[in-house]
Amino acid sequence: MEKIDEQADSPIKLIFNYNNVFYSFFYDDLGGCVHQSREYAVNYVYSGEMILDNGCEQINVRKGECVFIPRDHRITMYKKTYEGERYCGIFLMFTRSFLREMYKKIYRGKPAVPSIASRLDGGVLKLPRTVELASLFASMTPYFDPEVKPKDDFMSLKLQEGLMALMAIDDRFGPTLFDFNEPWKIDILEFMNENYMYEFSMEELAHYTGRSLATFKRDFAKISELTPQKWLMKKRLEVAYDMISAGNRKVVEVYAEVGFKNPSHFSTAFKKYYGVSPTAVAR
């Protein structure tokens, strides 16, 4: 069991991980946190409220409701008190290895999932209230007691039950979850232009553009003389300059929006690149 307890200047929260089943308690409202997982997941709200924001729309998930979150999907989560109840939730994570094992069990002796089978669209999906899901999460709620630790084998069975509950909702879950092909390459510059404000390691940039690390480095070298890190820094500074010079944004509003963690680092990098401070451009 992995336990995380953060109480500093952030809301008090407890997170328990039982073999890729996460139990979350939030005693105060939580500011937005960016969620991005390489695995498929289902998030069930036991109490309180969770708001998911993808930049275009917000999805409200309240007591007794749950959502399916695709792998490699970036979304901002807000976990809040609702109707006087703190947020508590259960998060099921379906790893690639788990899905491969289940694929062998389910399709043993049967034809494999055809490559032309219909798949789900790539966004967050709010799931209907079904008997299967209600039964699954009702059986899991006793483990909100941190003193009661379930065995890993039991949690593995719950993951299997969760998988079967999804497949009972929509025939497209099977072809979606059991697609083990390597992801298609996507345009590197398009991805980085859309996500320059986020912190990525080289490995993550490679993964999210559908490449091995070696292939990513080789492909990036074909489109820029800069390293990926220097390209991202240049992009952030140029966007920040445009925002500030337009005259309607303050420096303190801009630095975090373009991906800098503190104003001091932003000011130093800006002056090194442009020869003047951000405040001088704002005047």
Short mmCIF file of C-alpha atoms in Angstrom, two decimals:
data_model
loop_
_atom_site.label_atom_id
_atom_site.label_comp_id
_atom_site.label_asym_id
_atom_site.label_seq_id
_atom_site.Cartn_x
_atom_site.Cartn_y
_atom_site.Cartn_z
CA MET A 1 0.00 0.00 0.00
CA GLU A 2 1.28 3.44 -0.92
CA LYS A 3 0.10 6.31 1.28
CA ILE A 4 0.50 9.98 0.42
CA ASP A 5 -0.34 12.57 3.04
CA GLU A 6 0.29 16.23 2.20
CA GLN A 7 -0.59 18.83 4.81
CA ALA A 8 1.73 21.77 4.25
CA ASP A 9 0.20 24.85 2.63
CA SER A 10 -1.98 22.73 0.36
CA PRO A 11 -5.35 21.16 1.17
CA ILE A 12 -5.10 18.13 3.46
CA LYS A 13 -5.37 14.98 1.41
CA LEU A 14 -4.83 11.25 1.70
CA ILE A 15 -4.26 8.93 -1.23
CA PHE A 16 -3.97 5.17 -0.86
CA ASN A 17 -2.84 2.95 -3.74
CA TYR A 18 -3.96 -0.66 -3.57
CA ASN A 19 -2.53 -2.42 -6.63
CA ASN A 20 -3.55 0.36 -9.07
CA VAL A 21 -6.79 1.13 -7.25
CA PHE A 22 -6.47 4.58 -5.70
CA TYR A 23 -8.61 5.89 -2.84
CA SER A 24 -8.56 9.68 -2.48
CA PHE A 25 -9.73 11.85 0.45
CA PHE A 26 -9.67 15.66 0.25
CA TYR A 27 -10.55 17.52 3.44
CA ASP A 28 -10.49 20.94 1.80
CA ASP A 29 -11.21 22.09 -1.74
CA LEU A 30 -8.33 21.46 -4.07
CA GLY A 31 -7.13 23.90 -6.69
CA GLY A 32 -6.78 22.63 -10.23
CA CYS A 33 -4.24 19.88 -10.79
CA VAL A 34 -3.27 18.69 -14.25
CA HIS A 35 -3.90 14.98 -14.71
CA GLN A 36 -2.16 13.02 -17.40
CA SER A 37 -1.70 9.27 -17.30
CA ARG A 38 -0.25 6.86 -19.79
CA GLU A 39 -2.96 4.39 -18.78
CA TYR A 40 -6.73 4.14 -19.17
CA ALA A 41 -8.69 4.88 -16.00
CA VAL A 42 -12.13 5.14 -14.39
CA ASN A 43 -12.72 7.73 -11.67
CA TYR A 44 -15.72 7.25 -9.34
CA VAL A 45 -16.95 10.01 -7.00
CA TYR A 46 -18.10 8.60 -3.66
CA SER A 47 -18.85 12.03 -2.21
CA GLY A 48 -18.22 15.68 -2.99
CA GLU A 49 -17.62 16.81 -6.56
CA MET A 50 -14.98 16.54 -9.25
CA ILE A 51 -14.83 19.04 -12.12
CA LEU A 52 -12.90 18.07 -15.25
CA ASP A 53 -11.79 20.87 -17.58
CA ASN A 54 -10.26 20.09 -20.99
CA GLY A 55 -10.03 23.73 -22.03
CA CYS A 56 -13.20 23.59 -24.12
CA GLU A 57 -15.78 22.27 -21.69
CA GLN A 58 -16.26 21.28 -18.06
CA ILE A 59 -17.65 17.96 -16.88
CA ASN A 60 -19.18 17.87 -13.38
CA VAL A 61 -18.99 14.50 -11.67
CA ARG A 62 -20.88 14.16 -8.41
CA LYS A 63 -21.79 11.53 -5.83
CA GLY A 64 -22.43 8.14 -7.42
CA GLU A 65 -21.14 9.18 -10.86
CA CYS A 66 -17.98 8.14 -12.67
CA VAL A 67 -16.00 8.92 -15.81
CA PHE A 68 -13.75 7.04 -18.19
CA ILE A 69 -10.44 8.82 -18.89
CA PRO A 70 -8.43 7.77 -21.98
CA ARG A 71 -4.71 7.13 -21.80
CA ASP A 72 -2.37 10.00 -22.65
CA HIS A 73 -5.23 12.45 -22.08
CA ARG A 74 -4.34 15.75 -20.40
CA ILE A 75 -7.09 17.31 -18.30
CA THR A 76 -7.35 19.65 -15.32
CA MET A 77 -9.15 18.25 -12.26
CA TYR A 78 -10.79 20.18 -9.45
CA LYS A 79 -11.91 18.14 -6.43
CA LYS A 80 -14.32 19.99 -4.18
CA THR A 81 -16.78 19.82 -1.32
CA TYR A 82 -20.38 19.48 -2.49
CA GLU A 83 -23.54 19.72 -0.38
CA GLY A 84 -21.43 19.69 2.77
CA GLU A 85 -19.53 16.50 1.91
CA ARG A 86 -15.77 16.44 1.29
CA TYR A 87 -14.45 14.84 -1.88
CA CYS A 88 -13.78 11.11 -1.74
CA GLY A 89 -13.13 9.11 -4.87
CA ILE A 90 -11.95 5.77 -6.25
CA PHE A 91 -9.64 5.68 -9.26
CA LEU A 92 -9.15 2.44 -11.20
CA MET A 93 -6.08 2.37 -13.44
CA PHE A 94 -5.92 -0.20 -16.24
CA THR A 95 -2.26 -0.70 -17.07
CA ARG A 96 -1.08 -2.04 -20.40
CA SER A 97 0.21 -5.24 -18.75
CA PHE A 98 -3.14 -5.81 -17.01
CA LEU A 99 -5.04 -5.31 -20.26
CA ARG A 100 -2.75 -7.71 -22.13
CA GLU A 101 -3.39 -10.35 -19.47
CA MET A 102 -7.15 -9.79 -19.64
CA TYR A 103 -7.10 -9.87 -23.43
CA LYS A 104 -5.61 -13.38 -23.32
CA LYS A 105 -8.28 -14.51 -20.86
CA ILE A 106 -11.25 -12.98 -22.66
CA TYR A 107 -10.31 -13.80 -26.26
CA ARG A 108 -8.62 -17.17 -25.71
CA GLY A 109 -9.74 -19.43 -28.54
CA LYS A 110 -11.65 -16.61 -30.19
CA PRO A 111 -10.76 -14.24 -33.04
CA ALA A 112 -8.70 -11.24 -32.01
CA VAL A 113 -10.21 -7.77 -31.97
CA PRO A 114 -10.32 -6.74 -35.66
CA SER A 115 -8.26 -3.69 -36.61
CA ILE A 116 -11.33 -2.14 -38.28
CA ALA A 117 -13.49 -2.45 -35.15
CA SER A 118 -15.13 0.77 -34.01
CA ARG A 119 -13.33 2.57 -31.19
CA LEU A 120 -14.30 5.30 -28.76
CA ASP A 121 -13.47 8.93 -29.48
CA GLY A 122 -10.51 10.29 -27.60
CA GLY A 123 -12.21 12.38 -24.90
CA VAL A 124 -13.37 11.89 -21.32
CA LEU A 125 -16.62 9.94 -21.21
CA LYS A 126 -19.17 10.30 -18.40
CA LEU A 127 -20.48 6.82 -17.78
CA PRO A 128 -24.14 5.91 -17.32
CA ARG A 129 -25.29 4.61 -13.95
CA THR A 130 -25.43 0.84 -14.41
CA VAL A 131 -26.09 -2.02 -12.02
CA GLU A 132 -22.61 -3.39 -12.73
CA LEU A 133 -20.84 -0.16 -11.81
CA ALA A 134 -23.05 0.44 -8.77
CA SER A 135 -22.37 -3.08 -7.49
CA LEU A 136 -18.63 -2.75 -8.11
CA PHE A 137 -18.12 0.50 -6.20
CA ALA A 138 -20.54 -0.43 -3.41
CA SER A 139 -18.31 -3.44 -2.72
CA MET A 140 -15.20 -1.24 -2.64
CA THR A 141 -16.33 1.55 -0.30
CA PRO A 142 -15.40 -0.30 2.95
CA TYR A 143 -11.77 0.29 2.02
CA PHE A 144 -12.12 4.03 2.53
CA ASP A 145 -11.11 3.03 6.07
CA PRO A 146 -7.28 3.33 6.00
CA GLU A 147 -7.06 0.69 8.72
CA VAL A 148 -8.62 -1.93 6.45
CA LYS A 149 -6.14 -3.06 3.82
CA PRO A 150 -7.38 -5.32 1.00
CA LYS A 151 -5.19 -8.01 -0.51
CA ASP A 152 -3.68 -7.30 -3.92
CA ASP A 153 -5.40 -10.33 -5.44
CA PHE A 154 -8.77 -8.98 -4.33
CA MET A 155 -8.08 -5.58 -5.88
CA SER A 156 -7.01 -7.32 -9.08
CA LEU A 157 -10.43 -8.96 -9.18
CA LYS A 158 -12.05 -5.54 -8.74
CA LEU A 159 -10.06 -4.22 -11.70
CA GLN A 160 -11.31 -7.16 -13.75
CA GLU A 161 -14.87 -6.44 -12.65
CA GLY A 162 -14.43 -2.80 -13.60
CA LEU A 163 -13.18 -3.80 -17.04
CA MET A 164 -16.15 -6.08 -17.61
CA ALA A 165 -18.53 -3.34 -16.43
CA LEU A 166 -17.10 -1.00 -19.08
CA MET A 167 -17.43 -3.58 -21.82
CA ALA A 168 -21.07 -4.13 -20.84
CA ILE A 169 -21.79 -0.43 -21.39
CA ASP A 170 -20.49 -0.08 -24.94
CA ASP A 171 -19.09 -2.58 -27.46
CA ARG A 172 -16.43 -0.04 -28.42
CA PHE A 173 -14.62 -0.38 -25.07
CA GLY A 174 -13.12 -3.72 -26.14
CA PRO A 175 -11.43 -2.52 -29.34
CA THR A 176 -10.33 0.68 -27.56
CA LEU A 177 -8.80 -0.90 -24.46
CA PHE A 178 -7.27 -3.86 -26.26
CA ASP A 179 -5.53 -1.85 -28.96
CA PHE A 180 -1.85 -2.60 -28.35
CA ASN A 181 -0.49 -1.15 -31.55
CA GLU A 182 2.18 1.49 -31.26
CA PRO A 183 0.64 4.97 -31.44
CA TRP A 184 0.80 6.79 -34.76
CA LYS A 185 3.43 9.45 -34.98
CA ILE A 186 2.00 12.93 -34.64
CA ASP A 187 3.56 16.16 -35.80
CA ILE A 188 6.22 17.17 -33.26
CA LEU A 189 5.99 20.93 -33.77
CA GLU A 190 2.21 20.85 -33.71
CA PHE A 191 2.29 19.03 -30.37
CA MET A 192 4.92 21.34 -28.87
CA ASN A 193 3.19 24.49 -30.10
CA GLU A 194 0.01 23.34 -28.38
CA ASN A 195 1.71 22.17 -25.16
CA TYR A 196 4.76 24.42 -24.75
CA MET A 197 3.60 25.66 -21.32
CA TYR A 198 3.86 22.20 -19.71
CA GLU A 199 6.94 20.53 -18.24
CA PHE A 200 7.97 17.49 -20.27
CA SER A 201 10.99 15.24 -20.05
CA MET A 202 12.54 14.06 -23.31
CA GLU A 203 11.03 10.63 -22.69
CA GLU A 204 7.55 12.13 -22.30
CA LEU A 205 7.87 14.21 -25.46
CA ALA A 206 8.86 11.07 -27.34
CA HIS A 207 5.98 9.05 -25.89
CA TYR A 208 3.28 11.62 -26.51
CA THR A 209 4.35 12.11 -30.13
CA GLY A 210 4.35 8.35 -30.75
CA ARG A 211 8.09 7.76 -30.96
CA SER A 212 10.93 6.01 -29.22
CA LEU A 213 13.39 8.37 -27.55
CA ALA A 214 16.00 7.77 -30.26
CA THR A 215 13.48 8.38 -33.05
CA PHE A 216 12.21 11.55 -31.37
CA LYS A 217 15.74 12.99 -31.11
CA ARG A 218 16.44 12.14 -34.74
CA ASP A 219 13.13 13.58 -36.00
CA PHE A 220 13.47 16.74 -33.93
CA ALA A 221 16.98 17.38 -35.25
CA LYS A 222 15.49 17.46 -38.75
CA ILE A 223 13.17 20.37 -37.90
CA SER A 224 15.24 22.51 -35.54
CA GLU A 225 18.85 23.31 -34.77
CA LEU A 226 17.86 23.83 -31.13
CA THR A 227 17.46 21.13 -28.51
CA PRO A 228 13.83 20.48 -27.50
CA GLN A 229 14.41 22.22 -24.15
CA LYS A 230 15.86 25.33 -25.82
CA TRP A 231 13.05 25.32 -28.37
CA LEU A 232 10.47 25.28 -25.57
CA MET A 233 12.26 28.10 -23.73
CA LYS A 234 12.34 30.21 -26.92
CA LYS A 235 8.66 29.54 -27.57
CA ARG A 236 7.65 30.51 -24.02
CA LEU A 237 9.63 33.74 -24.13
CA GLU A 238 8.24 34.74 -27.53
CA VAL A 239 4.65 34.12 -26.43
CA ALA A 240 5.29 36.03 -23.21
CA TYR A 241 6.75 38.97 -25.14
CA ASP A 242 3.71 39.14 -27.40
CA MET A 243 1.36 39.06 -24.41
CA ILE A 244 3.22 41.77 -22.51
CA SER A 245 3.89 44.06 -25.46
CA ALA A 246 0.20 43.99 -26.40
CA GLY A 247 -0.31 46.10 -23.30
CA ASN A 248 -3.23 44.27 -21.74
CA ARG A 249 -1.41 41.71 -19.60
CA LYS A 250 0.71 42.18 -16.49
CA VAL A 251 4.04 40.42 -16.07
CA VAL A 252 2.81 38.58 -12.96
CA GLU A 253 -0.09 37.18 -15.01
CA VAL A 254 2.07 35.99 -17.88
CA TYR A 255 5.03 34.06 -16.44
CA ALA A 256 3.05 31.09 -15.08
CA GLU A 257 0.74 30.97 -18.09
CA VAL A 258 3.64 30.35 -20.47
CA GLY A 259 5.23 27.70 -18.28
CA PHE A 260 7.66 29.39 -15.87
CA LYS A 261 7.51 28.28 -12.24
CA ASN A 262 8.55 31.58 -10.66
CA PRO A 263 8.85 35.24 -11.73
CA SER A 264 12.56 35.42 -10.93
CA HIS A 265 13.47 32.67 -13.39
CA PHE A 266 11.19 34.22 -15.99
CA SER A 267 12.68 37.70 -15.59
CA THR A 268 16.27 36.38 -15.85
CA ALA A 269 15.54 34.29 -18.95
CA PHE A 270 13.57 37.12 -20.59
CA LYS A 271 16.34 39.67 -20.08
CA LYS A 272 18.99 37.26 -21.35
CA TYR A 273 16.97 36.61 -24.54
CA TYR A 274 15.68 40.13 -25.28
CA GLY A 275 18.24 42.32 -23.53
CA VAL A 276 15.58 44.11 -21.49
CA SER A 277 13.42 43.18 -18.51
CA PRO A 278 9.77 42.17 -18.92
CA THR A 279 8.67 45.29 -17.03
CA ALA A 280 10.52 47.49 -19.52
CA VAL A 281 8.52 45.94 -22.37
CA ALA A 282 5.28 46.41 -20.45
CA ARG A 283 5.73 50.20 -20.20
#
